[in-house]
Backbone as a printed PyTorch tensor [residue, N CA C, xyz], in Angstrom:
tensor([[[  0.8620,  -1.1690,   0.0020],
         [ -0.0090,  -0.0150,  -0.0230],
         [  0.8550,   1.2190,  -0.0150]],

        [[  0.4500,   2.2010,  -0.7810],
         [  1.0450,   3.5070,  -0.7430],
         [ -0.0450,   4.4720,  -0.3650]],

        [[ -0.2720,   4.6180,   0.9200],
         [ -1.4260,   5.4140,   1.3890],
         [ -1.3890,   6.8450,   0.8840]],

        [[ -0.1820,   7.4470,   0.8150],
         [ -0.1090,   8.8580,   0.4210],
         [ -0.5420,   9.0450,  -1.0360]],

        [[ -0.5280,   7.9720,  -1.8180],
         [ -1.0070,   8.0820,  -3.2520],
         [ -2.3350,   7.3920,  -3.4510]],

        [[ -2.9720,   6.9320,  -2.3840],
         [ -4.2170,   6.2990,  -2.4610],
         [ -4.1420,   4.9860,  -3.2530]],

        [[ -2.9740,   4.3780,  -3.2140],
         [ -2.7770,   3.0840,  -3.9230],
         [ -2.8710,   2.0200,  -2.8520]],

        [[ -4.0230,   1.4150,  -2.7830],
         [ -4.3320,   0.4810,  -1.6530],
         [ -4.2590,  -0.9840,  -2.0110]],

        [[ -4.0210,  -1.2560,  -3.2730],
         [ -3.8550,  -2.6530,  -3.7460],
         [ -2.4140,  -2.9030,  -4.1230]],

        [[ -1.8160,  -3.9320,  -3.5670],
         [ -0.4520,  -4.2720,  -3.8900],
         [ -0.3450,  -5.1910,  -5.1490]],

        [[ -1.1850,  -6.2400,  -5.1150],
         [ -1.1350,  -7.1290,  -6.3000],
         [ -2.4620,  -7.9220,  -6.4090]],

        [[ -2.7670,  -8.3050,  -7.5910],
         [ -3.9320,  -9.1320,  -7.8410],
         [ -3.4700, -10.5810,  -7.6880]],

        [[ -4.1100, -11.3000,  -6.8170],
         [ -3.8180, -12.7540,  -6.6130],
         [ -4.5610, -13.5800,  -7.6080]],

        [[ -5.8600, -13.2720,  -7.7930],
         [ -6.6270, -14.0430,  -8.7110],
         [ -7.7940, -13.2280,  -9.2910]],

        [[ -8.0160, -13.3090, -10.5900],
         [ -9.0900, -12.6590, -11.2620],
         [ -9.7980, -13.7260, -12.0620]],

        [[-11.0330, -13.9850, -11.7460],
         [-11.8360, -15.0200, -12.4390],
         [-13.0250, -14.3530, -13.0910]],

        [[-12.9320, -14.1950, -14.4130],
         [-14.0270, -13.5380, -15.1180],
         [-15.1440, -14.4670, -15.4890]],

        [[-14.9650, -15.7510, -15.1920],
         [-16.1510, -16.6680, -15.2980],
         [-16.9870, -16.6390, -14.1110]],

        [[-16.3640, -16.7040, -12.9410],
         [-17.1060, -16.6230, -11.7210],
         [-17.3470, -15.1540, -11.2560]],

        [[-16.7180, -14.1990, -11.9220],
         [-16.8160, -12.7580, -11.6190],
         [-16.3900, -12.4970, -10.1970]],

        [[-15.1430, -12.9460,  -9.8910],
         [-14.5900, -12.7450,  -8.5820],
         [-13.1580, -12.2320,  -8.7580]],

        [[-12.6220, -11.6220,  -7.6970],
         [-11.2630, -11.1670,  -7.6430],
         [-10.8010, -11.3070,  -6.2240]],

        [[ -9.5130, -11.5710,  -6.1040],
         [ -8.8360, -11.6060,  -4.7690],
         [ -7.5300, -10.8890,  -4.9610]],

        [[ -7.2590,  -9.9160,  -4.0220],
         [ -6.0590,  -9.1320,  -4.0950],
         [ -5.3690,  -9.1220,  -2.7370]],

        [[ -4.0980,  -8.7760,  -2.7620],
         [ -3.2840,  -8.6090,  -1.5490],
         [ -3.0090,  -7.1410,  -1.2900]],

        [[ -3.0100,  -6.7720,  -0.0610],
         [ -2.7320,  -5.4090,   0.3110],
         [ -2.0000,  -5.4620,   1.6990]],

        [[ -0.8310,  -4.9100,   1.7290],
         [ -0.0500,  -4.8810,   3.0080],
         [ -0.1290,  -3.5140,   3.6290]],

        [[ -0.7130,  -3.4460,   4.8210],
         [ -0.8140,  -2.1690,   5.5290],
         [  0.5880,  -1.7740,   5.9470]],

        [[  0.9930,  -0.5600,   5.6270],
         [  2.3810,  -0.1270,   6.0180],
         [  2.5360,  -0.1030,   7.5300]],

        [[  3.7690,  -0.2640,   7.9490],
         [  3.9920,  -0.2270,   9.4030],
         [  4.0290,   1.1990,   9.9330]],

        [[  4.3730,   2.1180,   9.0230],
         [  4.4080,   3.5660,   9.3890],
         [  3.6740,   4.3800,   8.3450]],

        [[  3.0130,   5.3870,   8.7890],
         [  2.3370,   6.3260,   7.8880],
         [  1.8760,   7.5190,   8.7130]],

        [[  1.8550,   8.7100,   8.1240],
         [  1.3760,   9.8770,   8.8420],
         [ -0.0670,   9.6630,   9.2550]],

        [[ -0.8090,   8.8680,   8.5330],
         [ -2.2100,   8.6160,   8.8820],
         [ -2.3320,   8.0370,  10.2670]],

        [[ -1.3770,   7.1930,  10.6520],
         [ -1.4590,   6.5560,  11.9840],
         [ -1.0950,   7.4920,  13.1110]],

        [[ -0.4560,   8.5890,  12.7810],
         [ -0.0820,   9.5620,  13.8260],
         [ -1.3270,  10.1760,  14.4020]],

        [[ -2.3840,  10.3080,  13.6690],
         [ -3.6070,  10.9410,  14.1690],
         [ -4.7390,   9.9150,  14.3540]],

        [[ -4.5270,   8.7110,  13.8810],
         [ -5.6150,   7.7160,  13.9370],
         [ -5.1000,   6.3880,  14.4250]],

        [[ -4.8050,   6.2280,  15.6270],
         [ -4.9790,   7.0960,  16.7920],
         [ -3.6710,   7.0400,  17.5540]],

        [[ -3.3020,   8.1670,  18.1820],
         [ -2.0400,   8.2270,  18.9430],
         [ -2.0320,   7.1410,  20.0470]],

        [[ -0.9700,   6.3120,  20.0000],
         [ -0.8820,   5.2290,  20.9710],
         [ -1.6210,   3.9770,  20.5700]],

        [[ -2.5010,   4.0550,  19.6130],
         [ -3.2880,   2.8930,  19.1610],
         [ -3.5820,   3.0570,  17.6610]],

        [[ -2.5230,   2.9000,  16.8100],
         [ -2.7420,   3.1410,  15.3870],
         [ -3.6550,   2.0890,  14.7540]],

        [[ -4.6180,   2.6010,  14.0060],
         [ -5.6050,   1.7770,  13.3030],
         [ -5.7720,   2.2260,  11.8990]],

        [[ -5.9690,   1.2920,  11.0080],
         [ -6.2970,   1.6360,   9.6140],
         [ -7.6930,   2.2350,   9.5990]],

        [[ -7.8900,   3.4360,   9.0500],
         [ -9.2010,   4.0890,   9.0170],
         [-10.1780,   3.2480,   8.2150]],

        [[-11.4140,   3.1640,   8.7510],
         [-12.4680,   2.4160,   8.0790],
         [-12.7080,   2.8550,   6.6270]],

        [[-12.6070,   4.1920,   6.4250],
         [-12.8350,   4.7190,   5.1020],
         [-11.8050,   4.1810,   4.1170]],

        [[-10.5520,   3.9260,   4.5540],
         [ -9.5540,   3.3470,   3.6900],
         [ -9.7680,   1.8770,   3.4970]],

        [[-10.3430,   1.2100,   4.4740],
         [-10.6980,  -0.2230,   4.2430],
         [-11.8210,  -0.2520,   3.1810]],

        [[-12.7670,   0.5880,   3.2670],
         [-13.8270,   0.6280,   2.1970],
         [-13.1910,   0.9440,   0.8600]],

        [[-12.2870,   1.8560,   0.8390],
         [-11.6120,   2.1940,  -0.4390],
         [-10.8240,   1.0060,  -0.9860]],

        [[-10.2160,   0.2330,  -0.0940],
         [ -9.4840,  -0.9740,  -0.5790],
         [-10.4730,  -1.9610,  -1.1900]],

        [[-11.6300,  -2.1250,  -0.6030],
         [-12.6390,  -2.9740,  -1.2520],
         [-13.1480,  -2.4260,  -2.5470]],

        [[-13.2870,  -1.1210,  -2.5870],
         [-13.7020,  -0.4640,  -3.8220],
         [-12.6850,  -0.5930,  -4.9570]],

        [[-11.4130,  -0.4640,  -4.6040],
         [-10.3940,  -0.6350,  -5.6300],
         [-10.3230,  -2.0610,  -6.1530]],

        [[-10.4290,  -3.0450,  -5.2590],
         [-10.4730,  -4.4450,  -5.7300],
         [-11.6750,  -4.6700,  -6.5910]],

        [[-12.8430,  -4.1930,  -6.1820],
         [-14.0760,  -4.2970,  -6.9730],
         [-13.8780,  -3.6160,  -8.3220]],

        [[-13.2700,  -2.4990,  -8.3160],
         [-13.0920,  -1.7180,  -9.5350],
         [-12.2280,  -2.4960, -10.5600]],

        [[-11.2160,  -3.2020, -10.0850],
         [-10.3830,  -4.0000, -11.0300],
         [-11.2090,  -5.1870, -11.5800]],

        [[-12.0860,  -5.7450, -10.7520],
         [-12.9730,  -6.7390, -11.2990],
         [-13.8970,  -6.1840, -12.3940]],

        [[-14.4790,  -5.0260, -12.1620],
         [-15.3300,  -4.4240, -13.1350],
         [-14.5200,  -4.0330, -14.3990]],

        [[-13.3300,  -3.5510, -14.2430],
         [-12.5120,  -3.2170, -15.3990],
         [-12.2320,  -4.4780, -16.2430]],

        [[-11.9340,  -5.5510, -15.5370],
         [-11.7000,  -6.8630, -16.2700],
         [-12.9520,  -7.3230, -16.9540]],

        [[-14.0920,  -7.2270, -16.2800],
         [-15.3920,  -7.6340, -16.8600],
         [-15.7100,  -6.8840, -18.1360]],

        [[-15.3780,  -5.6010, -18.1130],
         [-15.6460,  -4.7480, -19.2380],
         [-14.5130,  -4.6290, -20.2280]],

        [[-13.5170,  -5.5280, -20.0950],
         [-12.3600,  -5.6420, -21.0020],
         [-11.6120,  -4.3040, -21.1670]],

        [[-11.4980,  -3.5830, -20.0510],
         [-10.7360,  -2.3370, -19.9970],
         [-11.3820,  -1.2450, -20.8980]],

        [[-12.6510,  -1.3100, -21.1490],
         [-13.3090,  -0.2930, -21.9330],
         [-14.0570,   0.7340, -21.1290]],

        [[-14.2720,   0.4620, -19.8490],
         [-14.9900,   1.3570, -18.9460],
         [-14.3030,   1.5400, -17.6290]],

        [[-14.4590,   2.7320, -17.0570],
         [-13.8370,   3.0360, -15.8060],
         [-14.9510,   3.0810, -14.7500]],

        [[-14.8020,   2.3180, -13.6710],
         [-15.7720,   2.3520, -12.5760],
         [-15.4680,   3.4920, -11.6170]],

        [[-16.5440,   4.0460, -11.1330],
         [-16.4960,   5.0930, -10.0750],
         [-17.4300,   4.7280,  -8.9350]],

        [[-16.9460,   4.7210,  -7.7390],
         [-17.7560,   4.3550,  -6.5780],
         [-18.9720,   5.3000,  -6.4790]],

        [[-20.1430,   4.7230,  -6.3630],
         [-21.3540,   5.5450,  -6.2950],
         [-22.1070,   5.3820,  -4.9500]],

        [[-21.9660,   4.2300,  -4.3090],
         [-22.6850,   4.0020,  -3.0340],
         [-22.0170,   2.9070,  -2.2380]],

        [[-22.1010,   3.0890,  -0.9410],
         [-21.6010,   2.0730,   0.0190],
         [-22.7840,   1.6760,   0.8850]],

        [[-23.0900,   0.3710,   0.8620],
         [-24.1990,  -0.1340,   1.6110],
         [-23.7380,  -1.2110,   2.5380]],

        [[-24.3890,  -1.2800,   3.7140],
         [-24.1290,  -2.3970,   4.6380],
         [-22.6580,  -2.5800,   4.9780]],

        [[-21.8810,  -1.5140,   5.0510],
         [-20.5250,  -1.6600,   5.4370],
         [-20.4260,  -1.9720,   6.9340]],

        [[-19.6380,  -2.9870,   7.2650],
         [-19.5140,  -3.4500,   8.6410],
         [-18.0160,  -3.6320,   8.9920]],

        [[-17.6100,  -2.9170,  10.0570],
         [-16.2470,  -3.0920,  10.5510],
         [-16.3640,  -4.1150,  11.6490]],

        [[-15.7750,  -5.2620,  11.4260],
         [-15.9240,  -6.3760,  12.3550],
         [-14.7790,  -6.5830,  13.2570]],

        [[-13.6930,  -5.8740,  12.9680],
         [-12.5020,  -5.9450,  13.7820],
         [-11.4940,  -4.8540,  13.3190]],

        [[-10.4860,  -4.6570,  14.1690],
         [ -9.5300,  -3.5970,  13.8210],
         [ -8.4880,  -4.1670,  12.8410]],

        [[ -7.9520,  -3.2390,  12.0250],
         [ -6.8130,  -3.5420,  11.1650],
         [ -5.6880,  -2.6000,  11.6350]],

        [[ -4.5210,  -3.1920,  11.8720],
         [ -3.4250,  -2.4150,  12.4200],
         [ -2.2310,  -2.3720,  11.4710]],

        [[ -1.2960,  -1.4460,  11.6910],
         [ -0.1330,  -1.3600,  10.8470],
         [  0.5940,  -2.6990,  10.7360]],

        [[  1.0940,  -2.9750,   9.5090],
         [  1.8530,  -4.1780,   9.2740],
         [  1.0280,  -5.4640,   8.8910]],

        [[ -0.2940,  -5.3820,   9.0200],
         [ -1.1070,  -6.5390,   8.7260],
         [ -1.2160,  -6.7520,   7.2470]],

        [[ -1.3250,  -8.0320,   6.8450],
         [ -1.5100,  -8.4090,   5.4470],
         [ -2.9530,  -8.6800,   5.2010]],

        [[ -3.5630,  -7.9260,   4.2810],
         [ -5.0210,  -8.0520,   3.9370],
         [ -5.2070,  -8.8920,   2.6920]],

        [[ -6.2150,  -9.6500,   2.7200],
         [ -6.7530, -10.2950,   1.4920],
         [ -8.0550,  -9.6590,   1.2770]],

        [[ -8.2610,  -9.0520,   0.1080],
         [ -9.4920,  -8.3490,  -0.2620],
         [-10.1430,  -9.2390,  -1.3640]],

        [[-11.3970,  -9.5690,  -1.1710],
         [-12.2040, -10.3750,  -2.1050],
         [-13.4030,  -9.5780,  -2.5520]],

        [[-13.7500,  -9.7140,  -3.8000],
         [-14.9750,  -9.0930,  -4.2820],
         [-15.6260, -10.0000,  -5.3200]],

        [[-16.9470,  -9.9790,  -5.3630],
         [-17.6800, -10.6570,  -6.3730],
         [-18.7420,  -9.7270,  -6.9660]],

        [[-18.9220,  -9.8340,  -8.2700],
         [-19.8940,  -9.0320,  -8.9820],
         [-21.2160,  -9.7290,  -8.8340]],

        [[-22.2220,  -9.0190,  -8.2040],
         [-23.5260,  -9.5870,  -8.0010],
         [-24.6130,  -9.0340,  -8.9110]],

        [[-24.3160,  -7.8830,  -9.5640],
         [-25.3370,  -7.3310, -10.5070],
         [-24.5890,  -6.3270, -11.4190]],

        [[-25.0200,  -6.3300, -12.6710],
         [-24.4550,  -5.3370, -13.5840],
         [-25.5550,  -5.0060, -14.6030]],

        [[-25.7310,  -3.7660, -14.8960],
         [-26.7060,  -3.3510, -15.8690],
         [-26.9890,  -1.8610, -15.8100]],

        [[-27.3560,  -1.2710, -16.9510],
         [-27.7530,   0.1350, -17.0990],
         [-26.6480,   1.0800, -16.5620]],

        [[-25.4010,   0.7310, -16.8570],
         [-24.2830,   1.6230, -16.4390],
         [-23.8750,   1.5360, -14.9990]],

        [[-24.4010,   0.5180, -14.2740],
         [-24.0210,   0.2860, -12.8700],
         [-23.6130,  -1.0920, -12.5810]],

        [[-22.8480,  -1.2520, -11.5460],
         [-22.4520,  -2.6160, -11.0780],
         [-22.5080,  -2.6370,  -9.5750]],

        [[-22.8510,  -3.8000,  -9.0180],
         [-22.8560,  -3.9800,  -7.6020],
         [-21.9640,  -5.1610,  -7.1940]],

        [[-21.1160,  -4.8860,  -6.2110],
         [-20.2290,  -5.9440,  -5.6890],
         [-20.4970,  -6.1960,  -4.2320]],

        [[-20.1540,  -7.3940,  -3.8220],
         [-20.0450,  -7.7730,  -2.4160],
         [-18.5470,  -7.9500,  -2.1470]],

        [[-18.0430,  -7.2350,  -1.1990],
         [-16.5770,  -7.2550,  -0.9130],
         [-16.3070,  -7.5420,   0.5450]],

        [[-15.0880,  -8.1800,   0.7940],
         [-14.7100,  -8.5530,   2.1490],
         [-13.1960,  -8.3290,   2.2420]],

        [[-12.8300,  -8.0140,   3.4990],
         [-11.3980,  -7.9620,   3.8490],
         [-11.1770,  -9.0220,   4.9450]],

        [[-10.1250,  -9.8180,   4.7080],
         [ -9.7470, -10.8100,   5.7480],
         [ -8.2680, -10.6110,   6.1070]],

        [[ -7.9760, -10.8930,   7.3720],
         [ -6.6150, -10.9560,   7.8820],
         [ -6.4260, -12.3200,   8.5030]],

        [[ -5.4280, -13.0430,   7.9940],
         [ -5.2350, -14.4370,   8.4480],
         [ -6.4990, -15.2740,   8.4170]],

        [[ -7.2750, -15.0430,   7.3620],
         [ -8.5060, -15.8040,   7.1610],
         [ -9.7230, -15.3100,   7.9460]],

        [[ -9.5130, -14.3240,   8.8420],
         [-10.6250, -13.8730,   9.6410],
         [-11.2190, -12.6070,   9.0450]],

        [[-12.5630, -12.5820,   8.9510],
         [-13.2270, -11.4740,   8.3900],
         [-13.0920, -10.2210,   9.2810]],

        [[-12.6490,  -9.0920,   8.6890],
         [-12.5240,  -7.8640,   9.4160],
         [-13.5150,  -6.8030,   8.9390]],

        [[-13.8270,  -6.8020,   7.6420],
         [-14.7200,  -5.8020,   7.0810],
         [-15.4540,  -6.3630,   5.8830]],

        [[-16.6910,  -5.9740,   5.6920],
         [-17.4350,  -6.2920,   4.4640],
         [-18.4040,  -5.2260,   4.1160]],

        [[-18.7480,  -5.1590,   2.8710],
         [-19.6540,  -4.1510,   2.3400],
         [-20.2910,  -4.5670,   1.0080]],

        [[-21.3850,  -3.9250,   0.7060],
         [-21.9810,  -3.9850,  -0.6500],
         [-21.6900,  -2.6310,  -1.2650]],

        [[-21.0630,  -2.6380,  -2.4730],
         [-20.6380,  -1.4150,  -3.1140],
         [-21.3270,  -1.2790,  -4.4790]],

        [[-21.7340,  -0.1060,  -4.8120],
         [-22.3250,   0.2170,  -6.1010],
         [-21.4070,   1.1350,  -6.8670]],

        [[-21.2200,   0.8610,  -8.1640],
         [-20.3410,   1.6600,  -9.0320],
         [-21.1570,   2.1140, -10.2560]],

        [[-20.8230,   3.3080, -10.7140],
         [-21.2580,   3.6070, -12.0710],
         [-20.0220,   3.3110, -12.9440]],

        [[-20.2300,   2.9570, -14.1620],
         [-19.0880,   2.7860, -15.0470],
         [-19.3530,   3.3890, -16.3980]],

        [[-18.3350,   4.1570, -16.8410],
         [-18.4720,   4.9370, -18.0660],
         [-17.1920,   4.6990, -18.8960]],

        [[-17.3070,   4.9350, -20.2250],
         [-16.0890,   4.8950, -21.0180],
         [-14.9910,   5.8000, -20.3870]],

        [[-13.7600,   5.4070, -20.5140],
         [-12.6940,   6.2370, -19.9770],
         [-12.8190,   7.6720, -20.4670]],

        [[-12.8240,   8.6460, -19.5600],
         [-13.1310,   9.9970, -19.9630],
         [-12.0350,  10.7050, -20.7320]],

        [[-10.7470,  10.1500, -20.6460],
         [ -9.6660,  10.7450, -21.4440],
         [ -8.5100,   9.7850, -21.4940]],

        [[ -7.6500,   9.9550, -22.5280],
         [ -6.5440,   9.0510, -22.7120],
         [ -5.5460,   9.0510, -21.5080]],

        [[ -5.3930,  10.1750, -20.8330],
         [ -4.4350,  10.2240, -19.7170],
         [ -4.8730,   9.2700, -18.5640]],

        [[ -6.1630,   9.2420, -18.2440],
         [ -6.6600,   8.3020, -17.2370],
         [ -6.4490,   6.8840, -17.6620]],

        [[ -6.8050,   6.6300, -18.9250],
         [ -6.6420,   5.2750, -19.4420],
         [ -5.1540,   4.8150, -19.3280]],

        [[ -4.2440,   5.7130, -19.7250],
         [ -2.8110,   5.3670, -19.6630],
         [ -2.3430,   5.1240, -18.2270]],

        [[ -2.8710,   5.9670, -17.3050],
         [ -2.5650,   5.7690, -15.9060],
         [ -3.0340,   4.4080, -15.4320]],

        [[ -4.2640,   4.0430, -15.7530],
         [ -4.8040,   2.7860, -15.3270],
         [ -4.0470,   1.5600, -15.9580]],

        [[ -3.5700,   1.7410, -17.1820],
         [ -2.7260,   0.6860, -17.7810],
         [ -1.4340,   0.5070, -16.9700]],

        [[ -0.8340,   1.6260, -16.5610],
         [  0.4060,   1.5170, -15.7710],
         [  0.1320,   0.8910, -14.4340]],

        [[ -0.9420,   1.2450, -13.7630],
         [ -1.3150,   0.6350, -12.4580],
         [ -1.5340,  -0.8210, -12.6440]],

        [[ -2.2960,  -1.1760, -13.7100],
         [ -2.5760,  -2.5910, -13.9970],
         [ -1.3050,  -3.4010, -14.0520]],

        [[ -0.3350,  -2.8640, -14.7500],
         [  0.9650,  -3.5420, -14.8790],
         [  1.6430,  -3.7070, -13.4960]],

        [[  1.5890,  -2.6400, -12.7340],
         [  2.2710,  -2.6250, -11.4250],
         [  1.6510,  -3.6560, -10.4910]],

        [[  0.3570,  -3.8450, -10.5050],
         [ -0.3480,  -4.7310,  -9.5270],
         [ -0.5450,  -6.1310, -10.1830]],

        [[ -0.0790,  -6.3710, -11.3650],
         [ -0.1430,  -7.7160, -11.9330],
         [ -1.5230,  -8.1070, -12.4970]],

        [[ -2.2050,  -7.1030, -13.0780],
         [ -3.4840,  -7.4110, -13.7060],
         [ -3.1940,  -8.4280, -14.8510]],

        [[ -3.9080,  -9.5770, -14.8110],
         [ -3.6210, -10.6540, -15.8050],
         [ -4.1580, -10.2740, -17.2060]],

        [[ -3.2370,  -9.9190, -18.0560],
         [ -3.5620,  -9.5120, -19.4170],
         [ -4.3170, -10.6050, -20.1750]],

        [[ -4.0600, -11.8780, -19.8350],
         [ -4.7620, -12.9670, -20.5440],
         [ -6.2570, -12.9490, -20.2190]],

        [[ -6.6470, -12.2610, -19.1480],
         [ -8.0780, -12.1270, -18.8180],
         [ -8.7980, -11.3030, -19.8350]],

        [[ -8.0480, -10.5130, -20.6070],
         [ -8.7050,  -9.6210, -21.6120],
         [ -8.8510, -10.2760, -22.9810]],

        [[ -8.2930, -11.4770, -23.1180],
         [ -8.3990, -12.1810, -24.4240],
         [ -9.8120, -12.7330, -24.5760]],

        [[-10.2810, -12.7480, -25.8690],
         [-11.6290, -13.3070, -26.0890],
         [-11.7840, -14.7620, -25.7580]]])
């Protein structure tokens, strides 16, 4: 994770476009200015960043599903539950599955686990639109390469 750049996904572990699921790895840094204020003496990963981690994993699933032709944007968070704390240095596994898609929207169910134990889950809604400009598309191509997006997933 590179919190200061809002890059919360380290690598894609598995992308299954048949089952419409994704699993990614994210390592919470041991130090960050975020932990200085959240909370002094008891550093915790902010819940909003856990939700963003699930949104980013879900977004890569949606990008794969749409063969890199559309960009997802988070539109709604429903039923988000923080079931336990996430602390600096922990290794997260973020899973998402696509449960509905249509009319320019997609809905995912996402979970974060640490050592197999559920810490957070949510239902997330996205709008998805064609990439608004070539710069954003180029940026997403570079990020896809960095996190190991499986290019074979885009083959017909």
